[in-house]
Amino acid sequence: KDSLLIETLKPAAIFALKNSNAPYSHFHVAAAVLGASGRVYTGVNVENASYPAGICAERNAIFHAVAEGEKEIEAILITGCDEEGKQAYCPPCGVCRQVMREFADPKKLKVIVLSEEGEKIYTLEDLLPDSFGPEKLQV
Ligand code: THU
Protein backbone atom coordinates (compact mmCIF):
# COMPACT_ATOMS: atom_id res chain seq x y z
CA LYS A 1 0.00 0.00 0.00
CA ASP A 2 2.86 2.37 0.82
CA SER A 3 4.47 1.44 -2.49
CA LEU A 4 1.31 2.48 -4.34
CA LEU A 5 1.34 5.78 -2.47
CA ILE A 6 4.97 6.36 -3.41
CA GLU A 7 4.31 5.43 -7.05
CA THR A 8 1.55 8.04 -7.10
CA LEU A 9 3.28 10.90 -5.30
CA LYS A 10 6.94 10.52 -6.27
CA PRO A 11 6.63 11.32 -10.00
CA ALA A 12 4.42 14.33 -9.20
CA ALA A 13 6.98 15.75 -6.76
CA ILE A 14 9.92 15.08 -9.05
CA PHE A 15 8.10 16.75 -11.95
CA ALA A 16 7.40 19.83 -9.82
CA LEU A 17 10.98 20.07 -8.51
CA LYS A 18 12.15 21.89 -11.66
CA ASN A 19 9.81 24.76 -10.73
CA SER A 20 11.38 25.32 -7.32
CA ASN A 21 12.40 28.96 -7.03
CA ALA A 22 15.48 28.95 -4.82
CA PRO A 23 17.96 31.55 -6.14
CA TYR A 24 19.22 32.34 -2.62
CA SER A 25 19.64 29.00 -0.85
CA HIS A 26 20.11 26.92 -4.01
CA PHE A 27 18.24 24.25 -2.05
CA HIS A 28 15.34 23.03 -4.16
CA VAL A 29 12.35 21.32 -2.59
CA ALA A 30 9.11 19.87 -3.93
CA ALA A 31 6.19 18.20 -2.21
CA ALA A 32 3.20 16.21 -3.43
CA VAL A 33 0.06 15.86 -1.32
CA LEU A 34 -2.66 13.23 -1.58
CA GLY A 35 -6.01 14.76 -0.64
CA ALA A 36 -8.90 12.79 0.85
CA SER A 37 -10.66 13.10 -2.53
CA GLY A 38 -7.85 11.12 -4.14
CA ARG A 39 -6.46 14.10 -6.03
CA VAL A 40 -2.76 14.99 -5.94
CA TYR A 41 -1.40 18.52 -5.46
CA THR A 42 2.16 19.75 -5.74
CA GLY A 43 4.12 22.61 -4.28
CA VAL A 44 7.68 23.92 -4.43
CA ASN A 45 9.68 26.27 -2.26
CA VAL A 46 9.37 29.83 -3.52
CA GLU A 47 12.03 32.19 -2.18
CA ASN A 48 11.97 35.97 -2.15
CA ALA A 49 14.57 38.76 -2.18
CA SER A 50 13.03 39.66 1.19
CA TYR A 51 14.05 36.30 2.67
CA PRO A 52 11.24 35.73 5.22
CA ALA A 53 8.62 36.22 2.52
CA GLY A 54 9.55 32.88 0.98
CA ILE A 55 7.61 29.67 1.61
CA CYS A 56 8.43 25.98 1.91
CA ALA A 57 7.33 23.40 -0.63
CA GLU A 58 5.22 21.49 1.89
CA ARG A 59 3.08 24.45 2.89
CA ASN A 60 2.74 25.49 -0.71
CA ALA A 61 1.45 22.00 -1.64
CA ILE A 62 -0.96 21.85 1.33
CA PHE A 63 -2.33 25.33 0.65
CA HIS A 64 -2.73 24.36 -3.00
CA ALA A 65 -4.84 21.37 -1.89
CA VAL A 66 -6.93 23.54 0.43
CA ALA A 67 -7.43 26.14 -2.30
CA GLU A 68 -8.81 23.37 -4.51
CA GLY A 69 -11.34 22.34 -1.85
CA GLU A 70 -9.60 19.60 0.18
CA LYS A 71 -10.40 19.55 3.88
CA GLU A 72 -8.15 16.65 4.79
CA ILE A 73 -4.85 15.30 3.53
CA GLU A 74 -3.78 11.66 3.68
CA ALA A 75 -0.14 11.71 2.66
CA ILE A 76 2.67 14.07 1.71
CA LEU A 77 5.90 13.18 -0.07
CA ILE A 78 8.90 15.50 0.01
CA THR A 79 12.03 15.58 -2.10
CA GLY A 80 14.91 18.01 -2.40
CA CYS A 81 17.96 18.54 -4.52
CA ASP A 82 20.95 20.83 -4.83
CA GLU A 83 21.75 23.05 -7.82
CA GLU A 84 23.30 20.10 -9.66
CA GLY A 85 20.16 18.01 -9.22
CA LYS A 86 21.77 15.77 -6.61
CA GLN A 87 19.20 14.35 -4.16
CA ALA A 88 19.08 16.23 -0.87
CA TYR A 89 17.37 14.96 2.27
CA CYS A 90 14.64 17.38 3.37
CA PRO A 91 12.62 16.39 6.42
CA PRO A 92 9.82 18.95 6.90
CA CYS A 93 10.48 22.03 9.01
CA GLY A 94 8.55 22.64 12.24
CA VAL A 95 6.20 25.21 10.77
CA CYS A 96 5.21 22.83 7.96
CA ARG A 97 4.62 20.03 10.50
CA GLN A 98 2.18 22.30 12.32
CA VAL A 99 0.40 23.16 9.06
CA MET A 100 0.07 19.43 8.29
CA ARG A 101 -1.52 19.03 11.74
CA GLU A 102 -4.32 21.40 10.78
CA PHE A 103 -5.52 19.20 7.94
CA ALA A 104 -4.83 15.65 9.08
CA ASP A 105 -5.13 13.12 11.87
CA PRO A 106 -1.53 12.89 13.13
CA LYS A 107 -1.79 9.12 13.54
CA LYS A 108 -2.99 8.66 9.97
CA LEU A 109 -1.03 11.21 7.93
CA LYS A 110 1.91 9.59 6.18
CA VAL A 111 4.95 11.79 5.66
CA ILE A 112 7.30 10.29 3.12
CA VAL A 113 10.76 11.82 2.76
CA LEU A 114 12.99 10.79 -0.13
CA SER A 115 16.68 10.29 0.47
CA GLU A 116 19.56 8.76 -1.41
CA GLU A 117 19.02 5.59 0.62
CA GLY A 118 15.34 5.39 -0.36
CA GLU A 119 12.14 6.60 1.27
CA LYS A 120 11.63 7.27 4.96
CA ILE A 121 8.01 6.85 5.98
CA TYR A 122 6.71 8.54 9.11
CA THR A 123 3.34 9.37 10.56
CA LEU A 124 2.84 13.00 11.53
CA GLU A 125 2.56 11.74 15.12
CA ASP A 126 6.20 10.54 14.85
CA LEU A 127 7.33 13.99 13.74
CA LEU A 128 5.08 16.13 15.95
CA PRO A 129 4.09 14.28 19.14
CA ASP A 130 1.52 15.68 21.61
CA SER A 131 0.62 18.39 19.15
CA PHE A 132 -1.74 21.33 19.30
CA GLY A 133 -4.55 21.11 16.78
CA PRO A 134 -7.92 22.64 15.91
CA GLU A 135 -9.88 20.46 18.36
CA LYS A 136 -7.96 22.05 21.25
CA LEU A 137 -9.70 25.36 20.55
CA GLN A 138 -13.22 25.31 21.96
CA VAL A 139 -14.51 28.07 19.72
N1 THU B 1 12.55 24.35 2.67
C1 THU B 1 11.42 23.70 2.29
O1 THU B 1 10.87 23.98 1.21
N2 THU B 1 10.94 22.74 3.10
C2 THU B 1 11.49 22.37 4.29
O2 THU B 1 10.95 21.54 4.99
C3 THU B 1 12.74 22.99 4.75
C4 THU B 1 13.25 24.09 3.91
C5 THU B 1 13.08 25.41 1.80
C6 THU B 1 12.92 26.80 2.34
C7 THU B 1 14.04 27.52 1.63
O3 THU B 1 13.57 27.94 0.37
C8 THU B 1 15.10 26.46 1.43
O4 THU B 1 14.45 25.21 1.59
C9 THU B 1 16.25 26.56 2.38
O5 THU B 1 15.83 26.62 3.69
Coordinates of N, CA and C and ligand atoms in Angstrom, one line a residue:
K1 N 0.8 -1.2 0.0 CA 0.0 0.0 0.0 C 0.9 1.3 0.0
D2 N 1.9 1.2 0.8 CA 2.9 2.4 0.8 C 3.5 2.5 -0.5
S3 N 3.8 1.4 -1.2 CA 4.5 1.4 -2.5 C 3.6 2.1 -3.5
L4 N 2.3 1.9 -3.4 CA 1.3 2.5 -4.3 C 1.3 4.0 -4.1
L5 N 1.3 4.4 -2.8 CA 1.3 5.8 -2.5 C 2.6 6.5 -3.0
I6 N 3.7 5.8 -2.9 CA 5.0 6.4 -3.4 C 4.9 6.5 -4.9
E7 N 4.4 5.4 -5.6 CA 4.3 5.4 -7.0 C 3.4 6.6 -7.5
T8 N 2.5 7.0 -6.7 CA 1.5 8.0 -7.1 C 2.2 9.4 -6.9
L9 N 2.8 9.6 -5.7 CA 3.3 10.9 -5.3 C 4.7 11.2 -5.8
K10 N 5.5 10.2 -5.9 CA 6.9 10.5 -6.3 C 7.1 11.2 -7.6
P11 N 6.5 10.7 -8.7 CA 6.6 11.3 -10.0 C 6.1 12.8 -10.0
A12 N 5.0 13.0 -9.3 CA 4.4 14.3 -9.2 C 5.4 15.3 -8.5
A13 N 6.0 14.9 -7.5 CA 7.0 15.8 -6.8 C 8.2 16.0 -7.6
I14 N 8.7 14.9 -8.2 CA 9.9 15.1 -9.0 C 9.7 16.0 -10.3
F15 N 8.5 15.9 -10.8 CA 8.1 16.7 -11.9 C 8.0 18.2 -11.5
A16 N 7.5 18.5 -10.3 CA 7.4 19.8 -9.8 C 8.7 20.4 -9.4
L17 N 9.7 19.6 -9.1 CA 11.0 20.1 -8.5 C 11.7 21.1 -9.4
K18 N 11.5 21.0 -10.7 CA 12.1 21.9 -11.7 C 11.6 23.3 -11.5
N19 N 10.4 23.4 -10.9 CA 9.8 24.8 -10.7 C 10.2 25.4 -9.4
S20 N 10.9 24.7 -8.6 CA 11.4 25.3 -7.3 C 12.1 26.6 -7.6
N21 N 11.8 27.7 -6.8 CA 12.4 29.0 -7.0 C 13.3 29.2 -5.8
A22 N 14.6 28.9 -6.0 CA 15.5 28.9 -4.8 C 16.8 29.6 -5.2
P23 N 16.7 30.9 -5.7 CA 18.0 31.5 -6.1 C 18.9 31.9 -5.0
Y24 N 18.4 31.9 -3.8 CA 19.2 32.3 -2.6 C 19.9 31.2 -1.9
S25 N 19.1 30.2 -1.6 CA 19.6 29.0 -0.9 C 20.2 28.0 -1.8
H26 N 19.7 28.0 -3.0 CA 20.1 26.9 -4.0 C 19.7 25.5 -3.5
F27 N 18.8 25.5 -2.6 CA 18.2 24.3 -2.1 C 16.8 24.1 -2.6
H28 N 16.6 23.2 -3.5 CA 15.3 23.0 -4.2 C 14.5 21.9 -3.5
V29 N 13.2 22.3 -3.3 CA 12.4 21.3 -2.6 C 11.0 21.2 -3.3
A30 N 10.5 20.0 -3.4 CA 9.1 19.9 -3.9 C 8.4 18.9 -3.0
A31 N 7.0 19.1 -3.0 CA 6.2 18.2 -2.2 C 5.0 17.8 -3.0
A32 N 4.5 16.6 -2.8 CA 3.2 16.2 -3.4 C 2.3 15.7 -2.3
V33 N 1.1 16.2 -2.4 CA 0.1 15.9 -1.3 C -1.0 15.0 -1.9
L34 N -1.5 14.0 -1.2 CA -2.7 13.2 -1.6 C -3.8 13.7 -0.7
G35 N -4.8 14.3 -1.4 CA -6.0 14.8 -0.6 C -7.0 13.6 -0.4
A36 N -7.9 13.8 0.5 CA -8.9 12.8 0.9 C -9.8 12.4 -0.4
S37 N -9.9 13.4 -1.3 CA -10.7 13.1 -2.5 C -9.9 12.2 -3.5
G38 N -8.6 12.0 -3.2 CA -7.8 11.1 -4.1 C -7.0 11.9 -5.1
R39 N -7.2 13.2 -5.1 CA -6.5 14.1 -6.0 C -5.1 14.4 -5.4
V40 N -4.1 14.7 -6.3 CA -2.8 15.0 -5.9 C -2.5 16.5 -6.2
Y41 N -1.8 17.1 -5.3 CA -1.4 18.5 -5.5 C 0.1 18.7 -5.2
T42 N 0.7 19.6 -5.9 CA 2.2 19.8 -5.7 C 2.4 21.2 -5.2
G43 N 3.6 21.3 -4.7 CA 4.1 22.6 -4.3 C 5.6 22.6 -4.3
V44 N 6.2 23.8 -4.5 CA 7.7 23.9 -4.4 C 8.0 25.1 -3.5
N45 N 9.3 25.1 -3.0 CA 9.7 26.3 -2.3 C 9.8 27.5 -3.2
V46 N 9.3 28.6 -2.7 CA 9.4 29.8 -3.5 C 10.0 30.9 -2.6
E47 N 11.3 31.2 -3.0 CA 12.0 32.2 -2.2 C 11.8 33.6 -2.7
N48 N 12.2 34.6 -1.9 CA 12.0 36.0 -2.2 C 13.2 36.8 -1.8
A49 N 13.4 37.9 -2.5 CA 14.6 38.8 -2.2 C 14.5 39.3 -0.7
S50 N 13.3 39.4 -0.2 CA 13.0 39.7 1.2 C 12.9 38.3 1.8
Y51 N 14.0 37.7 2.3 CA 14.1 36.3 2.7 C 12.9 35.7 3.4
P52 N 12.3 36.4 4.5 CA 11.2 35.7 5.2 C 9.9 35.6 4.5
A53 N 9.8 36.3 3.3 CA 8.6 36.2 2.5 C 8.5 34.9 1.7
G54 N 9.6 34.1 1.7 CA 9.6 32.9 1.0 C 8.7 31.8 1.7
I55 N 8.4 30.7 1.0 CA 7.6 29.7 1.6 C 8.2 28.3 1.2
C56 N 8.0 27.4 2.1 CA 8.4 26.0 1.9 C 7.5 25.3 0.9
A57 N 8.1 24.2 0.3 CA 7.3 23.4 -0.6 C 6.1 22.7 0.0
E58 N 6.3 22.3 1.2 CA 5.2 21.5 1.9 C 4.0 22.4 2.1
R59 N 4.2 23.6 2.7 CA 3.1 24.4 2.9 C 2.4 24.9 1.6
N60 N 3.3 25.1 0.6 CA 2.7 25.5 -0.7 C 1.8 24.4 -1.3
A61 N 2.2 23.1 -1.1 CA 1.4 22.0 -1.6 C 0.1 21.9 -0.8
I62 N 0.2 22.0 0.5 CA -1.0 21.9 1.3 C -1.9 23.0 1.0
F63 N -1.4 24.2 0.9 CA -2.3 25.3 0.6 C -2.9 25.2 -0.8
H64 N -2.2 24.6 -1.7 CA -2.7 24.4 -3.0 C -3.9 23.4 -2.9
A65 N -3.8 22.3 -2.1 CA -4.8 21.4 -1.9 C -6.1 22.0 -1.3
V66 N -5.8 22.9 -0.3 CA -6.9 23.5 0.4 C -7.6 24.5 -0.5
A67 N -6.8 25.2 -1.3 CA -7.4 26.1 -2.3 C -8.3 25.4 -3.3
E68 N -8.0 24.1 -3.5 CA -8.8 23.4 -4.5 C -10.0 22.6 -3.8
G69 N -10.1 22.9 -2.5 CA -11.3 22.3 -1.9 C -11.1 21.2 -0.9
E70 N -9.9 20.7 -0.8 CA -9.6 19.6 0.2 C -9.7 20.1 1.6
K71 N -10.3 19.2 2.5 CA -10.4 19.6 3.9 C -9.4 18.7 4.7
E72 N -9.0 17.6 4.1 CA -8.1 16.7 4.8 C -7.1 16.1 3.8
I73 N -5.9 15.9 4.4 CA -4.9 15.3 3.5 C -4.5 13.9 4.1
E74 N -4.1 13.0 3.2 CA -3.8 11.7 3.7 C -2.3 11.3 3.7
A75 N -1.6 12.0 2.8 CA -0.1 11.7 2.7 C 0.6 12.9 2.0
I76 N 1.8 13.0 2.4 CA 2.7 14.1 1.7 C 4.1 13.5 1.5
L77 N 4.6 13.7 0.3 CA 5.9 13.2 -0.1 C 6.8 14.4 -0.4
I78 N 8.0 14.3 0.1 CA 8.9 15.5 0.0 C 10.2 15.0 -0.6
T79 N 10.7 15.9 -1.5 CA 12.0 15.6 -2.1 C 12.8 16.9 -2.3
G80 N 14.1 16.8 -2.2 CA 14.9 18.0 -2.4 C 16.1 17.7 -3.2
C81 N 16.7 18.7 -3.8 CA 18.0 18.5 -4.5 C 18.8 19.8 -4.5
D82 N 20.1 19.7 -4.7 CA 20.9 20.8 -4.8 C 20.9 21.4 -6.3
E83 N 21.7 22.4 -6.5 CA 21.7 23.1 -7.8 C 22.1 22.1 -9.0
E84 N 22.9 21.1 -8.6 CA 23.3 20.1 -9.7 C 22.3 19.0 -9.9
G85 N 21.2 19.0 -9.1 CA 20.2 18.0 -9.2 C 20.4 16.8 -8.4
K86 N 21.4 16.9 -7.5 CA 21.8 15.8 -6.6 C 20.7 15.7 -5.5
Q87 N 20.2 14.5 -5.2 CA 19.2 14.3 -4.2 C 19.7 14.9 -2.8
A88 N 18.8 15.7 -2.2 CA 19.1 16.2 -0.9 C 18.0 15.8 0.1
Y89 N 18.3 15.4 1.3 CA 17.4 15.0 2.3 C 16.7 16.2 2.9
C90 N 15.4 16.2 2.9 CA 14.6 17.4 3.4 C 13.5 17.0 4.2
P91 N 13.7 16.6 5.5 CA 12.6 16.4 6.4 C 11.9 17.7 6.7
P92 N 10.6 17.7 6.8 CA 9.8 18.9 6.9 C 10.2 19.8 8.1
C93 N 10.2 21.1 7.9 CA 10.5 22.0 9.0 C 9.3 22.0 10.0
G94 N 9.5 22.6 11.2 CA 8.6 22.6 12.2 C 7.3 23.3 11.9
V95 N 7.4 24.5 11.2 CA 6.2 25.2 10.8 C 5.3 24.4 9.8
C96 N 6.0 23.7 8.9 CA 5.2 22.8 8.0 C 4.6 21.7 8.7
R97 N 5.2 21.1 9.7 CA 4.6 20.0 10.5 C 3.3 20.5 11.2
Q98 N 3.4 21.7 11.7 CA 2.2 22.3 12.3 C 1.1 22.5 11.3
V99 N 1.4 23.0 10.1 CA 0.4 23.2 9.1 C -0.2 21.8 8.6
M100 N 0.6 20.8 8.6 CA 0.1 19.4 8.3 C -1.0 19.0 9.3
R101 N -0.7 19.4 10.6 CA -1.5 19.0 11.7 C -2.9 19.6 11.6
E102 N -3.0 20.7 10.9 CA -4.3 21.4 10.8 C -5.3 20.6 9.9
F103 N -4.7 19.8 9.0 CA -5.5 19.2 7.9 C -5.4 17.7 7.9
A104 N -5.0 17.1 9.1 CA -4.8 15.7 9.1 C -4.9 15.1 10.5
D105 N -5.3 13.9 10.6 CA -5.1 13.1 11.9 C -3.7 12.7 12.0
P106 N -3.0 13.2 13.0 CA -1.5 12.9 13.1 C -1.2 11.4 13.1
K107 N -2.1 10.6 13.6 CA -1.8 9.1 13.5 C -1.9 8.5 12.1
K108 N -2.7 9.2 11.3 CA -3.0 8.7 10.0 C -2.1 9.3 8.9
L109 N -1.8 10.5 9.0 CA -1.0 11.2 7.9 C 0.3 10.6 7.7
K110 N 0.6 10.1 6.5 CA 1.9 9.6 6.2 C 2.8 10.7 5.6
V111 N 4.0 10.8 6.2 CA 4.9 11.8 5.7 C 6.1 11.0 5.1
I112 N 6.3 11.1 3.8 CA 7.3 10.3 3.1 C 8.4 11.2 2.7
V113 N 9.6 11.0 3.1 CA 10.8 11.8 2.8 C 11.8 11.0 1.9
L114 N 12.0 11.5 0.7 CA 13.0 10.8 -0.1 C 14.4 11.1 0.3
S115 N 15.3 10.1 0.2 CA 16.7 10.3 0.5 C 17.5 9.4 -0.5
E116 N 18.8 9.6 -0.5 CA 19.6 8.8 -1.4 C 19.5 7.3 -1.1
E117 N 19.1 7.0 0.2 CA 19.0 5.6 0.6 C 17.6 5.0 0.3
G118 N 16.7 5.9 -0.1 CA 15.3 5.4 -0.4 C 14.3 6.3 0.3
E119 N 13.2 5.8 0.7 CA 12.1 6.6 1.3 C 12.1 6.3 2.8
K120 N 11.9 7.4 3.5 CA 11.6 7.3 5.0 C 10.2 7.6 5.1
I121 N 9.4 6.7 5.8 CA 8.0 6.8 6.0 C 7.7 7.0 7.5
Y122 N 7.1 8.2 7.7 CA 6.7 8.5 9.1 C 5.2 8.7 9.2
T123 N 4.7 8.8 10.4 CA 3.3 9.4 10.6 C 3.6 10.8 11.1
L124 N 2.6 11.7 11.0 CA 2.8 13.0 11.5 C 3.0 12.9 13.0
E125 N 2.4 11.9 13.7 CA 2.6 11.7 15.1 C 4.0 11.5 15.5
D126 N 4.8 10.8 14.6 CA 6.2 10.5 14.9 C 7.0 11.9 14.9
L127 N 6.6 12.8 14.0 CA 7.3 14.0 13.7 C 6.9 15.1 14.6
L128 N 5.7 15.0 15.2 CA 5.1 16.1 16.0 C 4.2 15.5 17.1
P129 N 4.9 14.9 18.1 CA 4.1 14.3 19.1 C 3.4 15.3 20.0
D130 N 2.3 14.9 20.7 CA 1.5 15.7 21.6 C 1.3 17.1 21.1
S131 N 0.7 17.1 19.9 CA 0.6 18.4 19.1 C -0.6 19.2 19.5
F132 N -0.6 20.4 19.1 CA -1.7 21.3 19.3 C -2.5 21.4 18.0
G133 N -3.8 21.1 18.0 CA -4.6 21.1 16.8 C -5.9 21.8 17.0
P134 N -6.7 21.9 15.9 CA -7.9 22.6 15.9 C -8.9 22.2 17.0
E135 N -8.9 20.9 17.4 CA -9.9 20.5 18.4 C -9.6 21.0 19.8
K136 N -8.3 21.5 19.9 CA -8.0 22.0 21.2 C -8.6 23.4 21.5
L137 N -9.1 24.0 20.4 CA -9.7 25.4 20.6 C -11.2 25.2 20.6
Q138 N -11.8 25.5 21.8 CA -13.2 25.3 22.0 C -13.9 26.6 21.5
V139 N -13.9 26.9 20.2 CA -14.5 28.1 19.7 C -15.7 27.7 18.8
Ligands
THU1 N1 12.6 24.3 2.7 C1 11.4 23.7 2.3 O1 10.9 24.0 1.2 N2 10.9 22.7 3.1 C2 11.5 22.4 4.3 O2 10.9 21.5 5.0 C3 12.7 23.0 4.7 C4 13.2 24.1 3.9 C5 13.1 25.4 1.8 C6 12.9 26.8 2.3 C7 14.0 27.5 1.6 O3 13.6 27.9 0.4 C8 15.1 26.5 1.4 O4 14.5 25.2 1.6 C9 16.3 26.6 2.4 O5 15.8 26.6 3.7

